[in-house]
Amino acid sequence: AVIKISDQDLQTLKTLEKLQKNNVRREELTLIFRKRLADIPNVSVPFDKIEGVSSYHIFPILLDKAMNRSKFMVFMRDKGIQSSIHYPPIHLFDFYRRKFNYNDGFLPVTEEVGKREVTLPLYPSMRDEDVHYVCDVIIEYIKKEEDKQ
């Protein structure tokens, strides 16, 4: 039997191989983040006991309630580190507020997490040293904030 493989099939196989390699690399980086951030006060790392296979597409952290997320993100940006926000409380989007009459307080845990989540950089070409730098800057920020108190 002759099996025909199209150029598109070959490209798909190459893409899947690359995806697998990228996922492995992001997992390695995630392990470094988790180890470095494990004992840092005012920062927690969610999803540490997930079951199944992760693509490690983002690396979210949760800041302590007392920390100012906006100031933290500006500090990170000023140190050359891009951060972002994922997982905003979807029930507070205009569409859901109008359609279902959802208001603040409807899902208090979701809303609290939404206020504290920050996504750190995570990409396959990131170097181990880059992860260490991000963690060092987080520690620097926390120490700076502690010194103010």
CSV table of C-alpha atoms in Angstrom, one decimal:
chain,number,residue,atom,x,y,z
A,1,ALA,CA,0.0,0.0,0.0
A,2,VAL,CA,1.2,3.5,-0.9
A,3,ILE,CA,0.6,6.2,1.6
A,4,LYS,CA,0.4,9.7,0.1
A,5,ILE,CA,1.5,12.6,2.4
A,6,SER,CA,0.8,16.0,1.2
A,7,ASP,CA,3.0,19.1,1.8
A,8,GLN,CA,0.3,20.3,4.2
A,9,ASP,CA,0.4,17.0,6.1
A,10,LEU,CA,4.2,17.4,6.4
A,11,GLN,CA,3.9,21.0,7.6
A,12,THR,CA,1.3,19.9,10.2
A,13,LEU,CA,3.6,17.2,11.5
A,14,LYS,CA,6.5,19.7,11.7
A,15,THR,CA,4.2,22.1,13.6
A,16,LEU,CA,3.1,19.4,16.0
A,17,GLU,CA,6.7,18.5,16.7
A,18,LYS,CA,7.5,22.2,17.3
A,19,LEU,CA,4.5,22.5,19.6
A,20,GLN,CA,5.6,19.6,21.7
A,21,LYS,CA,9.1,20.9,22.0
A,22,ASN,CA,7.8,24.4,22.9
A,23,ASN,CA,5.4,22.9,25.6
A,24,VAL,CA,8.3,21.0,27.1
A,25,ARG,CA,10.4,24.2,27.2
A,26,ARG,CA,7.6,26.2,28.8
A,27,GLU,CA,7.1,23.5,31.4
A,28,GLU,CA,10.8,23.7,32.3
A,29,LEU,CA,10.5,27.5,32.7
A,30,THR,CA,7.4,27.1,34.8
A,31,LEU,CA,9.3,24.8,37.2
A,32,ILE,CA,12.0,27.4,37.6
A,33,PHE,CA,9.3,30.1,38.3
A,34,ARG,CA,7.5,27.8,40.8
A,35,LYS,CA,10.7,27.0,42.7
A,36,ARG,CA,11.9,30.6,42.9
A,37,LEU,CA,8.5,32.0,43.8
A,38,ALA,CA,7.5,29.3,46.3
A,39,ASP,CA,8.7,31.1,49.5
A,40,ILE,CA,8.3,34.7,48.4
A,41,PRO,CA,5.8,36.5,50.6
A,42,ASN,CA,2.8,38.3,49.1
A,43,VAL,CA,2.9,36.2,45.9
A,44,SER,CA,1.3,32.8,45.3
A,45,VAL,CA,1.3,30.6,42.2
A,46,PRO,CA,-2.1,29.0,41.4
A,47,PHE,CA,-2.7,25.7,39.6
A,48,ASP,CA,0.2,23.9,41.2
A,49,LYS,CA,-1.7,20.6,41.5
A,50,ILE,CA,-3.4,20.3,38.1
A,51,GLU,CA,-4.1,16.9,36.6
A,52,GLY,CA,-3.7,16.2,33.0
A,53,VAL,CA,-1.4,17.7,30.4
A,54,SER,CA,-0.8,21.4,30.4
A,55,SER,CA,0.4,23.5,27.4
A,56,TYR,CA,1.9,26.0,29.9
A,57,HIS,CA,0.7,28.8,27.6
A,58,ILE,CA,0.7,31.5,30.4
A,59,PHE,CA,2.2,31.8,33.9
A,60,PRO,CA,-0.2,33.6,36.2
A,61,ILE,CA,0.6,34.6,39.8
A,62,LEU,CA,-1.7,36.0,42.5
A,63,LEU,CA,-0.6,39.1,44.4
A,64,ASP,CA,-1.5,39.5,48.1
A,65,LYS,CA,-4.6,41.6,48.7
A,66,ALA,CA,-2.6,44.4,50.1
A,67,MET,CA,-0.4,44.8,47.0
A,68,ASN,CA,-1.3,47.3,44.4
A,69,ARG,CA,-1.4,45.4,41.1
A,70,SER,CA,-1.1,48.5,38.9
A,71,LYS,CA,2.1,49.7,40.7
A,72,PHE,CA,3.5,46.2,40.6
A,73,MET,CA,3.0,46.1,36.8
A,74,VAL,CA,4.5,49.5,36.3
A,75,PHE,CA,7.5,48.5,38.3
A,76,MET,CA,7.9,45.4,36.2
A,77,ARG,CA,7.5,47.4,33.0
A,78,ASP,CA,10.1,49.9,34.2
A,79,LYS,CA,12.5,47.0,34.7
A,80,GLY,CA,11.9,45.8,31.1
A,81,ILE,CA,9.4,43.0,32.0
A,82,GLN,CA,6.0,42.9,30.3
A,83,SER,CA,3.2,41.5,32.3
A,84,SER,CA,-0.5,41.3,31.6
A,85,ILE,CA,-3.8,40.4,33.2
A,86,HIS,CA,-5.8,37.3,32.4
A,87,TYR,CA,-8.9,35.8,33.9
A,88,PRO,CA,-11.0,39.0,34.5
A,89,PRO,CA,-14.3,38.2,36.1
A,90,ILE,CA,-16.4,37.5,32.9
A,91,HIS,CA,-19.7,38.1,34.7
A,92,LEU,CA,-18.7,41.8,35.1
A,93,PHE,CA,-18.3,42.3,31.3
A,94,ASP,CA,-20.9,44.8,30.0
A,95,PHE,CA,-22.6,42.0,27.9
A,96,TYR,CA,-23.2,39.8,31.0
A,97,ARG,CA,-24.2,42.8,33.2
A,98,ARG,CA,-26.8,43.8,30.6
A,99,LYS,CA,-28.0,40.3,29.6
A,100,PHE,CA,-28.1,38.7,33.0
A,101,ASN,CA,-28.1,41.6,35.4
A,102,TYR,CA,-24.9,40.5,37.1
A,103,ASN,CA,-23.3,43.0,39.5
A,104,ASP,CA,-20.3,43.3,41.7
A,105,GLY,CA,-20.4,40.8,44.5
A,106,PHE,CA,-22.2,38.1,42.5
A,107,LEU,CA,-19.1,35.9,42.5
A,108,PRO,CA,-16.9,37.3,45.2
A,109,VAL,CA,-14.0,34.8,45.0
A,110,THR,CA,-13.8,35.2,41.2
A,111,GLU,CA,-13.8,39.0,41.6
A,112,GLU,CA,-11.1,38.8,44.3
A,113,VAL,CA,-8.9,36.6,42.1
A,114,GLY,CA,-9.5,38.9,39.2
A,115,LYS,CA,-8.2,41.9,41.1
A,116,ARG,CA,-5.0,40.1,42.2
A,117,GLU,CA,-3.9,38.1,39.1
A,118,VAL,CA,-0.9,39.1,37.0
A,119,THR,CA,0.5,37.0,34.1
A,120,LEU,CA,4.3,36.9,33.9
A,121,PRO,CA,6.2,36.4,30.6
A,122,LEU,CA,6.5,32.8,29.4
A,123,TYR,CA,7.6,31.8,25.9
A,124,PRO,CA,9.7,29.0,24.5
A,125,SER,CA,12.8,31.1,23.6
A,126,MET,CA,12.9,32.5,27.1
A,127,ARG,CA,16.2,31.7,28.8
A,128,ASP,CA,16.5,30.4,32.4
A,129,GLU,CA,18.3,33.6,33.2
A,130,ASP,CA,15.3,35.6,32.1
A,131,VAL,CA,13.1,33.7,34.5
A,132,HIS,CA,15.6,34.4,37.3
A,133,TYR,CA,15.6,38.1,36.4
A,134,VAL,CA,11.8,38.2,36.5
A,135,CYS,CA,11.8,36.6,40.0
A,136,ASP,CA,14.6,38.9,41.2
A,137,VAL,CA,12.6,41.9,40.2
A,138,ILE,CA,9.5,40.6,42.0
A,139,ILE,CA,11.6,40.1,45.1
A,140,GLU,CA,13.0,43.6,44.7
A,141,TYR,CA,9.5,45.1,44.4
A,142,ILE,CA,8.3,43.2,47.5
A,143,LYS,CA,11.3,44.4,49.6
A,144,LYS,CA,10.8,47.9,48.4
A,145,GLU,CA,7.2,47.8,49.5
A,146,GLU,CA,8.1,46.2,52.8
A,147,ASP,CA,10.6,49.0,53.5
A,148,LYS,CA,7.8,51.6,53.1
A,149,GLN,CA,5.9,50.1,56.0
